[in-house]
């Protein structure tokens, strides 16, 4: 079977068009959405993400602000920066980029966010609403995974409202920003969801779970952790992983996912590539949430 390769760039372009088209009421109400990012230190990937968001925000006509904090910042000083952004009327959405240094606890700093500006749903109020199936904001990466899945299902002539009913959706990775919210989104679609993590691999049980997956979403940050040998014929496989690896032949660094693309594609019904898969959709989704946040604020 030759897998259908899902084109994340095309889906991102389509989502962007929808976002731009639905922006009108906000502009007419005299509201300009604004995104603020908070970057602590100089992590290369976080800096690259920040630059992409800045460009996209500016292209969409949003206000954009970035706070770059020293890696040795005291936690209380980082909280003060969030407090300032919470109070800034030009800012409708705030993104705290990861990784954070040890002295700044994710759990603590997320609680300082104004929940109405928490566009990645990391504040306990928003994470809780998502778990209850009543999301205020759906975090960008898992939202993009399901946007991609729903669109693929629809384009292949099936109904995304019923397609997932009772299917085995197996997740690899249970982080608060990707794996756990993906679990809630899968349950909301009536899938039977299995959450695998590092201890699943340590126990040697990953292949057992992979082999029964109808839909597979891999977000472990381990290049090639899932190979064709351990997936079912006809699986729909979504790769969230972004890993920089050195090509042994050329010595150059390249970006790969968590799926062993060739071997999984040989058995899959559909597969998302890295790069060009979930990543580009994620950026647009974050701006979409920022515009939603501006809409909430303006009570539109
Ligand atoms: P985290 O490091 O926060 O979480 C990784 C998860 O994978 C953990 O739950 C961990 O298990 C699990 N894991 C690690 N090793 C294994 C293993 N050998 N077997 C099974 N599970 C394992 O990462 P994130 O969730 O933030 O990101 C995951 C990947 O997705 C990364 O490559 C990241 O770059 C990428 N990413 C991509 C985005 C995009 O837009 N496309 C956005 C965000 C992330 P445990 O909990 O037991 O430690």
CSV table of C-alpha atoms and ligand atoms in Angstrom, one decimal:
chain,number,residue,atom,x,y,z
A,1,UNK,CA,0.0,0.0,0.0
A,2,UNK,CA,1.4,3.4,-0.9
A,3,UNK,CA,0.5,5.8,1.9
A,4,UNK,CA,-1.2,9.1,1.3
A,5,UNK,CA,1.3,11.7,2.5
A,6,UNK,CA,-0.7,14.5,4.3
A,7,UNK,CA,0.4,17.9,3.2
A,8,UNK,CA,0.7,20.1,6.3
A,9,UNK,CA,1.8,23.2,4.4
A,10,UNK,CA,-1.3,23.1,2.3
A,11,UNK,CA,-3.5,22.6,5.4
A,12,UNK,CA,-1.7,25.5,7.1
A,13,UNK,CA,-2.4,27.7,4.1
A,14,UNK,CA,-6.0,26.8,4.1
A,15,UNK,CA,-6.3,27.4,7.9
A,16,UNK,CA,-4.6,30.8,7.4
A,17,UNK,CA,-7.1,31.8,4.7
A,18,UNK,CA,-10.0,30.8,7.1
A,19,UNK,CA,-8.4,32.8,9.9
A,20,UNK,CA,-8.0,35.8,7.7
A,21,UNK,CA,-11.5,35.6,6.4
A,22,UNK,CA,-13.0,35.4,9.9
A,23,UNK,CA,-11.0,38.3,11.3
A,24,UNK,CA,-13.5,40.9,10.0
A,25,UNK,CA,-15.8,41.3,13.0
A,26,UNK,CA,-12.8,41.8,15.3
A,27,UNK,CA,-11.3,44.6,13.1
A,28,UNK,CA,-14.7,46.2,12.6
A,29,UNK,CA,-15.1,46.3,16.4
A,30,UNK,CA,-11.9,48.3,16.5
A,31,UNK,CA,-10.0,45.5,18.2
A,32,UNK,CA,-6.5,44.6,17.1
A,33,UNK,CA,-5.5,41.2,18.4
A,34,UNK,CA,-2.0,41.0,19.9
A,35,UNK,CA,0.4,38.2,20.7
A,36,UNK,CA,3.1,38.4,23.3
A,37,UNK,CA,5.8,35.7,23.6
A,38,UNK,CA,8.1,35.2,26.6
A,39,UNK,CA,11.4,33.5,25.9
A,40,UNK,CA,13.8,32.8,28.7
A,41,UNK,CA,17.4,32.2,27.6
A,42,UNK,CA,18.6,31.5,24.1
A,43,UNK,CA,17.3,28.0,23.1
A,44,UNK,CA,17.8,27.7,19.4
A,45,UNK,CA,14.4,26.0,18.6
A,46,UNK,CA,12.5,28.4,20.8
A,47,UNK,CA,14.1,31.4,19.1
A,48,UNK,CA,13.2,29.9,15.7
A,49,UNK,CA,9.6,29.4,16.8
A,50,UNK,CA,9.5,33.0,18.2
A,51,UNK,CA,10.7,34.4,14.8
A,52,UNK,CA,8.1,32.4,12.9
A,53,UNK,CA,5.3,33.7,15.2
A,54,UNK,CA,6.5,37.3,14.9
A,55,UNK,CA,6.5,37.1,11.1
A,56,UNK,CA,3.0,35.5,11.0
A,57,UNK,CA,1.5,37.9,13.6
A,58,UNK,CA,2.8,40.9,11.6
A,59,UNK,CA,1.6,39.4,8.3
A,60,UNK,CA,-1.9,39.0,9.8
A,61,UNK,CA,-1.8,42.6,11.1
A,62,UNK,CA,-1.7,41.7,14.8
A,63,UNK,CA,0.2,43.5,17.5
A,64,UNK,CA,3.3,41.6,18.5
A,65,UNK,CA,5.5,41.9,21.5
A,66,UNK,CA,8.4,39.7,22.6
A,67,UNK,CA,9.9,39.5,26.1
A,68,UNK,CA,13.4,37.9,26.1
A,69,UNK,CA,14.5,37.2,29.7
A,70,UNK,CA,17.9,36.3,31.0
A,71,UNK,CA,18.4,32.6,31.7
A,72,UNK,CA,19.2,33.3,35.4
A,73,UNK,CA,16.1,35.5,36.0
A,74,UNK,CA,14.5,35.0,39.4
A,75,UNK,CA,11.1,33.4,39.3
A,76,UNK,CA,9.5,36.4,40.9
A,77,UNK,CA,10.9,38.7,38.2
A,78,UNK,CA,9.5,36.4,35.5
A,79,UNK,CA,6.1,36.5,37.2
A,80,UNK,CA,6.3,40.3,37.1
A,81,UNK,CA,6.8,40.2,33.3
A,82,UNK,CA,3.7,38.0,33.0
A,83,UNK,CA,1.8,40.4,35.2
A,84,UNK,CA,2.7,43.3,33.0
A,85,UNK,CA,1.5,41.4,29.9
A,86,UNK,CA,-1.7,40.5,31.6
A,87,UNK,CA,-2.4,44.1,32.2
A,88,UNK,CA,-1.4,45.3,28.7
A,89,UNK,CA,-4.6,46.0,26.7
A,90,UNK,CA,-2.6,45.5,23.4
A,91,UNK,CA,-1.9,41.9,24.3
A,92,UNK,CA,-4.8,39.4,23.8
A,93,UNK,CA,-2.7,36.2,23.9
A,94,UNK,CA,0.5,35.2,25.8
A,95,UNK,CA,2.8,32.3,24.9
A,96,UNK,CA,5.5,31.2,27.4
A,97,UNK,CA,8.1,29.4,25.3
A,98,UNK,CA,9.7,26.2,26.5
A,99,UNK,CA,12.2,25.2,27.8
A,100,UNK,CA,12.3,27.2,31.0
A,101,UNK,CA,15.3,27.3,33.3
A,102,UNK,CA,15.2,25.2,36.5
A,103,UNK,CA,14.5,28.1,38.8
A,104,UNK,CA,11.3,29.0,36.9
A,105,UNK,CA,8.7,26.3,37.6
A,106,UNK,CA,6.3,25.7,34.7
A,107,UNK,CA,3.5,24.9,37.1
A,108,UNK,CA,4.1,28.2,39.0
A,109,UNK,CA,4.5,30.5,36.0
A,110,UNK,CA,1.5,29.1,34.1
A,111,UNK,CA,-0.7,29.9,37.1
A,112,UNK,CA,0.3,33.6,36.8
A,113,UNK,CA,-1.3,33.9,33.3
A,114,UNK,CA,-4.6,35.6,32.9
A,115,UNK,CA,-6.7,32.6,31.8
A,116,UNK,CA,-8.4,34.7,29.1
A,117,UNK,CA,-5.0,35.4,27.5
A,118,UNK,CA,-3.7,31.8,28.0
A,119,UNK,CA,-3.9,30.8,24.3
A,120,UNK,CA,-2.0,27.5,24.8
A,121,UNK,CA,-4.4,26.4,27.6
A,122,UNK,CA,-1.6,25.8,30.2
A,123,UNK,CA,-3.3,27.6,33.1
A,124,UNK,CA,-5.1,25.0,35.3
A,125,UNK,CA,-8.5,26.6,34.5
A,126,UNK,CA,-8.0,26.1,30.8
A,127,UNK,CA,-6.4,22.7,31.1
A,128,UNK,CA,-9.3,21.7,33.3
A,129,UNK,CA,-11.9,23.0,30.9
A,130,UNK,CA,-10.3,21.0,28.1
A,131,UNK,CA,-10.3,17.8,30.2
A,132,UNK,CA,-14.0,18.4,30.9
A,133,UNK,CA,-14.7,18.6,27.2
A,134,UNK,CA,-15.5,22.3,27.4
A,135,UNK,CA,-12.4,24.0,26.0
A,136,UNK,CA,-11.9,27.7,26.1
A,137,UNK,CA,-8.7,27.4,24.0
A,138,UNK,CA,-7.5,24.2,22.3
A,139,UNK,CA,-3.7,24.1,22.5
A,140,UNK,CA,-2.1,24.6,19.1
A,141,UNK,CA,-0.2,21.3,18.6
A,142,UNK,CA,-2.8,18.8,19.5
A,143,UNK,CA,-5.4,21.0,17.8
A,144,UNK,CA,-3.3,20.9,14.7
A,145,UNK,CA,-3.0,17.1,14.9
A,146,UNK,CA,-6.8,16.8,14.9
A,147,UNK,CA,-7.4,19.5,12.3
A,148,UNK,CA,-5.1,17.4,10.1
A,149,UNK,CA,-6.8,14.1,11.0
A,150,UNK,CA,-10.3,15.5,10.5
A,151,UNK,CA,-9.4,17.0,7.2
A,152,UNK,CA,-7.8,13.8,6.0
A,153,UNK,CA,-10.9,11.7,7.0
A,154,UNK,CA,-13.2,14.2,5.3
A,155,UNK,CA,-11.2,14.3,2.1
A,156,UNK,CA,-11.1,10.5,2.0
A,157,UNK,CA,-14.9,10.5,1.9
A,158,UNK,CA,-15.6,9.6,5.6
A,159,UNK,CA,-17.4,11.6,8.2
A,160,UNK,CA,-15.1,13.0,11.0
A,161,UNK,CA,-18.1,13.2,13.3
A,162,UNK,CA,-18.4,9.4,13.4
A,163,UNK,CA,-15.1,8.1,12.0
A,164,UNK,CA,-13.3,7.8,15.3
A,165,UNK,CA,-16.1,6.0,17.2
A,166,UNK,CA,-14.5,3.1,19.0
A,167,UNK,CA,-11.3,3.1,17.0
A,168,UNK,CA,-8.0,2.6,18.8
A,169,UNK,CA,-6.1,5.9,18.9
A,170,UNK,CA,-2.7,5.3,20.4
A,171,UNK,CA,-0.6,8.2,21.6
A,172,UNK,CA,3.1,8.2,22.3
A,173,UNK,CA,4.0,11.0,24.7
A,174,UNK,CA,2.0,12.3,27.6
A,175,UNK,CA,3.4,15.9,28.0
A,176,UNK,CA,1.0,18.6,29.3
A,177,UNK,CA,1.3,20.5,26.1
A,178,UNK,CA,0.9,17.7,23.5
A,179,UNK,CA,0.1,14.2,24.7
A,180,UNK,CA,-2.4,14.9,27.5
A,181,UNK,CA,-4.5,17.4,25.6
A,182,UNK,CA,-4.4,15.0,22.6
A,183,UNK,CA,-5.9,12.4,24.9
A,184,UNK,CA,-8.8,14.6,25.8
A,185,UNK,CA,-9.4,15.5,22.1
A,186,UNK,CA,-9.4,11.8,21.1
A,187,UNK,CA,-11.8,10.9,23.9
A,188,UNK,CA,-14.1,13.8,22.8
A,189,UNK,CA,-14.2,12.1,19.3
A,190,UNK,CA,-15.2,8.8,20.9
A,191,UNK,CA,-12.0,7.0,20.1
A,192,UNK,CA,-10.6,4.4,22.5
A,193,UNK,CA,-7.4,6.2,23.6
A,194,UNK,CA,-4.2,4.6,24.9
A,195,UNK,CA,-1.4,6.8,26.3
A,196,UNK,CA,2.1,5.4,26.0
A,197,UNK,CA,5.2,7.1,27.5
A,198,UNK,CA,8.8,6.3,28.5
A,199,UNK,CA,7.8,3.7,31.0
A,200,UNK,CA,5.7,1.9,28.3
A,201,UNK,CA,9.0,1.6,26.3
A,202,UNK,CA,11.0,0.6,29.3
A,203,UNK,CA,8.5,-2.2,30.0
A,204,UNK,CA,9.0,-3.4,26.4
A,205,UNK,CA,5.3,-2.9,25.8
A,206,UNK,CA,5.4,-0.2,23.1
A,207,UNK,CA,5.0,-2.7,20.1
A,208,UNK,CA,1.9,-4.3,21.7
A,209,UNK,CA,0.1,-1.0,21.8
A,210,UNK,CA,1.4,0.2,18.4
A,211,UNK,CA,0.3,-2.9,16.6
A,212,UNK,CA,-3.3,-2.4,17.6
A,213,UNK,CA,-3.5,1.3,16.6
A,214,UNK,CA,-5.9,2.4,13.9
A,215,UNK,CA,-4.6,5.9,14.4
A,216,UNK,CA,-1.2,6.7,15.8
A,217,UNK,CA,0.0,10.1,17.1
A,218,UNK,CA,3.6,10.1,18.1
A,219,UNK,CA,5.1,13.0,20.2
A,220,UNK,CA,8.0,11.5,22.1
A,221,UNK,CA,11.0,13.5,20.7
A,222,UNK,CA,12.8,10.2,19.9
A,223,UNK,CA,13.8,10.0,16.2
A,224,UNK,CA,12.4,6.9,14.5
A,225,UNK,CA,11.0,5.4,17.6
A,226,UNK,CA,8.1,3.9,15.6
A,227,UNK,CA,9.1,1.6,12.7
A,228,UNK,CA,7.0,-0.2,10.1
A,229,UNK,CA,7.6,-3.5,11.9
A,230,UNK,CA,5.4,-2.4,14.9
A,231,UNK,CA,2.5,-0.8,13.1
A,232,UNK,CA,-0.7,-2.3,11.7
A,233,UNK,CA,-1.4,-2.4,8.0
A,234,UNK,CA,-3.6,0.6,7.1
A,235,UNK,CA,-2.8,2.7,10.1
A,236,UNK,CA,-3.2,6.5,9.9
A,237,UNK,CA,0.1,7.8,11.4
A,238,UNK,CA,0.6,11.4,12.6
A,239,UNK,CA,4.2,12.5,13.5
A,240,UNK,CA,4.6,15.4,15.9
A,241,UNK,CA,8.3,14.9,16.7
A,242,UNK,CA,10.8,17.5,15.7
A,243,UNK,CA,14.4,16.2,16.1
A,244,UNK,CA,17.6,17.6,14.8
A,245,UNK,CA,19.9,14.8,13.7
A,246,UNK,CA,23.3,14.7,12.1
A,247,UNK,CA,23.4,13.0,8.7
A,248,UNK,CA,26.2,10.5,8.9
A,249,UNK,CA,27.0,10.7,5.2
A,250,UNK,CA,27.0,14.5,4.7
A,251,UNK,CA,27.7,15.6,8.3
A,252,UNK,CA,24.8,18.1,8.0
A,253,UNK,CA,22.0,18.5,10.5
A,254,UNK,CA,18.5,17.8,9.4
A,255,UNK,CA,15.1,17.7,11.0
A,256,UNK,CA,13.4,14.3,11.3
A,257,UNK,CA,10.2,13.1,13.1
A,258,UNK,CA,9.5,10.3,15.5
A,259,UNK,CA,8.3,7.9,12.8
A,260,UNK,CA,10.7,5.9,10.7
A,261,UNK,CA,9.0,7.5,7.6
A,262,UNK,CA,9.8,5.0,4.9
A,263,UNK,CA,9.0,1.8,6.7
A,264,UNK,CA,5.8,3.2,8.3
A,265,UNK,CA,4.7,4.7,5.0
A,266,UNK,CA,5.0,1.3,3.4
A,267,UNK,CA,2.2,0.0,5.6
A,268,UNK,CA,0.1,3.1,6.4
A,269,UNK,CA,-3.1,4.3,4.8
A,270,UNK,CA,-1.9,7.9,5.5
A,271,UNK,CA,1.1,9.5,7.1
A,272,UNK,CA,2.2,13.0,8.0
A,273,UNK,CA,5.8,14.0,7.2
A,274,UNK,CA,8.4,16.0,9.2
A,275,UNK,CA,9.1,18.6,8.1
A,276,UNK,CA,6.0,19.8,6.4
A,277,UNK,CA,3.4,18.1,8.6
A,278,UNK,CA,1.9,19.2,11.9
A,279,UNK,CA,4.5,22.0,12.5
A,280,UNK,CA,3.2,24.7,10.0
A,281,UNK,CA,-0.4,24.2,11.1
A,282,UNK,CA,0.6,24.8,14.8
A,283,UNK,CA,1.9,28.3,14.1
A,284,UNK,CA,-1.3,29.4,12.4
A,285,UNK,CA,-3.4,27.8,15.2
A,286,UNK,CA,-1.7,29.8,17.8
A,287,UNK,CA,-2.6,33.1,16.0
A,288,UNK,CA,-6.1,31.7,15.5
A,289,UNK,CA,-6.4,31.3,19.3
A,290,UNK,CA,-4.9,34.8,19.8
A,291,UNK,CA,-7.7,36.3,17.6
A,292,UNK,CA,-10.3,34.2,19.5
A,293,UNK,CA,-8.9,35.6,22.7
A,294,UNK,CA,-9.3,39.2,21.3
A,295,UNK,CA,-12.9,38.2,20.4
A,296,UNK,CA,-13.6,37.0,23.9
A,297,UNK,CA,-12.2,40.2,25.3
A,298,UNK,CA,-14.3,42.4,23.0
A,299,UNK,CA,-17.3,40.1,23.9
A,300,UNK,CA,-18.1,39.6,20.1
B,1,LIG,P1,8.3,16.3,26.2
B,1,LIG,O1,9.8,16.0,26.3
B,1,LIG,O2,7.6,17.3,27.2
B,1,LIG,O3,7.5,14.9,26.4
B,1,LIG,C1,8.0,13.7,25.7
B,1,LIG,C2,7.0,12.6,26.0
B,1,LIG,O4,7.5,11.5,25.3
B,1,LIG,C3,7.0,12.2,27.5
B,1,LIG,O5,5.6,12.0,27.9
B,1,LIG,C4,7.8,11.0,27.6
B,1,LIG,O6,7.4,10.0,28.6
B,1,LIG,C5,7.6,10.4,26.2
B,1,LIG,N1,8.8,9.6,25.8
B,1,LIG,C6,10.1,9.9,25.8
B,1,LIG,N2,10.8,8.9,25.4
B,1,LIG,C7,10.0,7.9,25.1
B,1,LIG,C8,10.2,6.6,24.7
B,1,LIG,N3,11.4,6.0,24.5
B,1,LIG,N4,9.1,5.8,24.5
B,1,LIG,C9,7.8,6.3,24.8
B,1,LIG,N5,7.6,7.5,25.2
B,1,LIG,C10,8.7,8.3,25.4
B,1,LIG,O7,8.1,16.7,24.7
B,1,LIG,P2,6.8,17.4,24.0
B,1,LIG,O8,5.6,16.7,24.2
B,1,LIG,O9,6.9,18.9,24.2
B,1,LIG,O10,7.3,17.2,22.5
B,1,LIG,C11,7.4,15.9,21.9
B,1,LIG,C12,8.0,16.1,20.5
B,1,LIG,O11,7.1,16.9,19.7
B,1,LIG,C13,9.3,16.8,20.5
B,1,LIG,O12,10.1,16.2,19.4
B,1,LIG,C14,9.0,18.2,20.1
B,1,LIG,O13,10.0,18.9,19.5
B,1,LIG,C15,7.8,18.0,19.2
B,1,LIG,N6,6.9,19.1,19.2
B,1,LIG,C16,6.4,19.5,18.0
B,1,LIG,C17,5.5,20.5,17.8
B,1,LIG,C18,5.0,20.9,16.5
B,1,LIG,O14,4.5,21.9,16.3
B,1,LIG,N7,5.1,20.0,15.5
B,1,LIG,C19,5.1,21.3,19.0
B,1,LIG,C20,5.5,20.8,20.3
B,1,LIG,C21,6.4,19.7,20.3
B,1,LIG,P3,7.5,10.4,30.2
B,1,LIG,O15,6.3,11.2,30.4
B,1,LIG,O16,7.3,9.0,30.8
B,1,LIG,O17,8.8,11.0,30.4
